[in-house]
């Protein structure tokens, strides 16, 4: 059982999540978590994460986004996916990327969270499907942002996401500059 994420695998997809505080690049574990990876990439490729906010921030626990706009309104999602646990291969390490859900284990849709510190108590209950490879300082900045209402940042932290590879043509066609390197 590894206490650290697996080494970088160049065959895994990477997604850059551009936020108002900087960029976070995540590697998705396509082989180990195919359902969650496919689901997340479908939302990314549809432009779902454009102009959404990190709406739940708990220092020492996690930052959550992918579902609400700045007004707090939930964005319409696709159908939920089946809970996909691959423990002990994938764990809630510091900077792990996982699917957020309700109390129903099979309710994950577009919301995700990034762990701020290791969260081993979540390992057998939530689907880890990636890890931050670049931008941990941005995760730290978001996680330590002042909050007011129940764990909501006092200032909006907006996000967009775009695949690192293969999306430039699509974004240009939509009138947006590429967000990947």
Short mmCIF file of C-alpha atoms in Angstrom, two decimals:
data_model
loop_
_atom_site.label_atom_id
_atom_site.label_comp_id
_atom_site.label_asym_id
_atom_site.label_seq_id
_atom_site.Cartn_x
_atom_site.Cartn_y
_atom_site.Cartn_z
CA UNK A 1 0.00 0.00 0.00
CA UNK A 2 1.62 3.17 -1.22
CA UNK A 3 1.42 6.34 0.82
CA UNK A 4 2.24 8.36 -2.28
CA UNK A 5 0.51 8.52 -5.68
CA UNK A 6 1.95 6.34 -8.43
CA UNK A 7 4.67 7.83 -10.63
CA UNK A 8 3.54 9.91 -13.59
CA UNK A 9 2.34 7.80 -16.52
CA UNK A 10 2.66 9.68 -19.84
CA UNK A 11 -0.15 7.57 -21.32
CA UNK A 12 -2.67 8.95 -18.79
CA UNK A 13 -4.77 11.98 -19.77
CA UNK A 14 -3.98 15.28 -18.10
CA UNK A 15 -6.38 18.15 -17.61
CA UNK A 16 -5.52 21.73 -16.76
CA UNK A 17 -8.01 23.34 -14.42
CA UNK A 18 -7.55 27.08 -14.81
CA UNK A 19 -8.75 29.02 -11.81
CA UNK A 20 -8.83 32.69 -10.91
CA UNK A 21 -5.90 31.93 -8.55
CA UNK A 22 -3.78 29.99 -11.08
CA UNK A 23 -3.62 26.67 -12.90
CA UNK A 24 -3.85 23.13 -11.54
CA UNK A 25 -2.84 20.22 -13.79
CA UNK A 26 -4.23 16.83 -12.83
CA UNK A 27 -3.27 13.41 -14.14
CA UNK A 28 -6.25 11.06 -14.51
CA UNK A 29 -5.83 7.36 -13.73
CA UNK A 30 -7.61 6.02 -16.81
CA UNK A 31 -6.68 2.35 -16.27
CA UNK A 32 -7.38 2.24 -12.54
CA UNK A 33 -10.52 4.42 -12.57
CA UNK A 34 -12.00 4.22 -16.09
CA UNK A 35 -15.60 5.12 -15.18
CA UNK A 36 -14.70 8.27 -13.22
CA UNK A 37 -12.06 9.32 -15.76
CA UNK A 38 -14.44 8.95 -18.69
CA UNK A 39 -17.14 10.85 -16.79
CA UNK A 40 -14.82 13.75 -15.86
CA UNK A 41 -13.41 14.01 -19.40
CA UNK A 42 -16.95 14.09 -20.84
CA UNK A 43 -17.74 17.13 -18.66
CA UNK A 44 -14.41 18.75 -19.57
CA UNK A 45 -14.92 18.20 -23.29
CA UNK A 46 -18.45 19.62 -23.10
CA UNK A 47 -17.14 22.82 -21.50
CA UNK A 48 -19.20 22.10 -18.38
CA UNK A 49 -16.68 23.61 -15.96
CA UNK A 50 -16.56 27.03 -17.63
CA UNK A 51 -17.31 29.83 -15.14
CA UNK A 52 -18.09 27.58 -12.19
CA UNK A 53 -16.74 28.21 -8.70
CA UNK A 54 -15.05 26.25 -5.96
CA UNK A 55 -18.10 26.38 -3.70
CA UNK A 56 -16.86 24.37 -0.72
CA UNK A 57 -13.43 24.94 0.82
CA UNK A 58 -12.27 23.36 4.06
CA UNK A 59 -8.66 23.99 5.04
CA UNK A 60 -6.92 20.72 5.92
CA UNK A 61 -9.64 18.68 4.19
CA UNK A 62 -10.49 19.56 0.58
CA UNK A 63 -11.57 22.05 -2.09
CA UNK A 64 -14.74 21.20 -4.03
CA UNK A 65 -15.97 22.50 -7.36
CA UNK A 66 -17.63 21.50 -10.57
CA UNK A 67 -21.27 22.09 -9.87
CA UNK A 68 -22.25 25.65 -9.02
CA UNK A 69 -21.95 29.09 -10.54
CA UNK A 70 -21.10 32.23 -8.55
CA UNK A 71 -24.76 32.76 -7.60
CA UNK A 72 -24.84 29.33 -5.93
CA UNK A 73 -27.07 27.85 -8.61
CA UNK A 74 -26.39 24.21 -9.45
CA UNK A 75 -25.60 23.46 -13.06
CA UNK A 76 -27.60 20.69 -14.75
CA UNK A 77 -25.57 17.48 -14.94
CA UNK A 78 -25.58 14.19 -16.79
CA UNK A 79 -26.75 10.97 -15.19
CA UNK A 80 -24.86 9.81 -12.12
CA UNK A 81 -22.18 7.14 -12.31
CA UNK A 82 -21.49 3.98 -10.32
CA UNK A 83 -19.12 4.33 -7.37
CA UNK A 84 -15.67 3.18 -8.43
CA UNK A 85 -13.28 2.31 -5.60
CA UNK A 86 -9.80 1.03 -6.39
CA UNK A 87 -8.35 0.86 -2.89
CA UNK A 88 -5.49 0.35 -1.96
CA UNK A 89 -4.13 1.28 -5.41
CA UNK A 90 -5.79 4.70 -5.37
CA UNK A 91 -5.97 6.54 -2.07
CA UNK A 92 -6.89 9.98 -0.79
CA UNK A 93 -3.31 11.30 -0.74
CA UNK A 94 -2.63 14.98 -0.41
CA UNK A 95 -3.77 16.52 -3.74
CA UNK A 96 -5.79 13.46 -4.77
CA UNK A 97 -8.64 14.21 -7.22
CA UNK A 98 -11.91 12.44 -6.42
CA UNK A 99 -15.60 12.45 -7.33
CA UNK A 100 -17.93 14.31 -4.96
CA UNK A 101 -21.33 12.76 -4.33
CA UNK A 102 -24.34 12.76 -2.01
CA UNK A 103 -24.98 10.12 0.66
CA UNK A 104 -25.98 7.76 -2.19
CA UNK A 105 -22.71 6.01 -3.17
CA UNK A 106 -23.78 5.95 -6.84
CA UNK A 107 -24.67 9.65 -7.15
CA UNK A 108 -21.46 11.24 -8.51
CA UNK A 109 -21.95 13.49 -11.53
CA UNK A 110 -19.82 16.56 -12.33
CA UNK A 111 -18.64 17.72 -8.92
CA UNK A 112 -15.11 16.85 -7.85
CA UNK A 113 -12.79 17.62 -4.98
CA UNK A 114 -9.05 17.85 -4.42
CA UNK A 115 -7.71 16.75 -1.04
CA UNK A 116 -5.89 19.31 1.07
CA UNK A 117 -3.85 16.85 3.10
CA UNK A 118 -4.24 13.06 3.09
CA UNK A 119 -7.79 11.91 3.89
CA UNK A 120 -7.52 8.17 4.54
CA UNK A 121 -11.00 7.99 6.11
CA UNK A 122 -12.46 8.59 2.63
CA UNK A 123 -10.53 5.81 0.84
CA UNK A 124 -13.24 3.15 0.79
CA UNK A 125 -16.15 5.57 0.34
CA UNK A 126 -15.27 7.96 -2.51
CA UNK A 127 -13.73 7.44 -5.94
CA UNK A 128 -10.18 8.75 -6.39
CA UNK A 129 -9.43 9.06 -10.10
CA UNK A 130 -6.47 11.41 -10.35
CA UNK A 131 -3.86 13.52 -8.65
CA UNK A 132 -2.49 17.04 -8.94
CA UNK A 133 0.82 16.97 -10.85
CA UNK A 134 1.29 20.75 -11.17
CA UNK A 135 -0.26 23.59 -9.20
CA UNK A 136 -0.17 22.37 -5.60
CA UNK A 137 0.49 25.97 -4.54
CA UNK A 138 -2.81 26.91 -6.20
CA UNK A 139 -4.61 24.16 -4.28
CA UNK A 140 -3.00 25.53 -1.10
CA UNK A 141 -4.11 29.09 -1.98
CA UNK A 142 -7.69 27.96 -2.56
CA UNK A 143 -7.75 25.80 0.59
CA UNK A 144 -6.57 28.69 2.75
CA UNK A 145 -8.92 31.28 1.25
CA UNK A 146 -11.12 32.96 3.88
CA UNK A 147 -14.63 31.50 4.00
CA UNK A 148 -17.92 32.70 5.40
CA UNK A 149 -21.18 30.88 4.78
CA UNK A 150 -20.86 27.15 5.33
CA UNK A 151 -17.37 26.62 3.92
CA UNK A 152 -17.92 28.99 0.96
CA UNK A 153 -15.07 31.32 -0.03
CA UNK A 154 -15.74 35.01 0.68
CA UNK A 155 -14.50 35.80 -2.84
CA UNK A 156 -15.44 33.70 -5.85
CA UNK A 157 -12.75 31.37 -7.13
CA UNK A 158 -13.84 30.56 -10.67
CA UNK A 159 -12.69 27.61 -12.73
CA UNK A 160 -12.50 26.34 -16.25
CA UNK A 161 -11.01 23.05 -17.40
CA UNK A 162 -9.62 21.91 -20.71
CA UNK A 163 -7.79 18.76 -21.76
CA UNK A 164 -4.06 19.25 -22.12
CA UNK A 165 -4.02 17.48 -25.46
CA UNK A 166 -6.47 17.54 -28.33
CA UNK A 167 -8.72 20.43 -27.39
CA UNK A 168 -7.15 23.48 -29.05
CA UNK A 169 -9.16 23.11 -32.26
CA UNK A 170 -12.43 22.70 -30.34
CA UNK A 171 -11.75 25.73 -28.11
CA UNK A 172 -10.80 27.91 -31.10
CA UNK A 173 -14.01 26.83 -32.85
CA UNK A 174 -15.93 27.98 -29.76
CA UNK A 175 -14.13 31.34 -29.83
CA UNK A 176 -11.96 30.59 -26.75
CA UNK A 177 -8.15 30.58 -26.59
CA UNK A 178 -6.54 27.23 -25.73
CA UNK A 179 -6.11 26.72 -22.00
CA UNK A 180 -3.50 23.99 -22.17
CA UNK A 181 0.25 23.93 -22.68
#
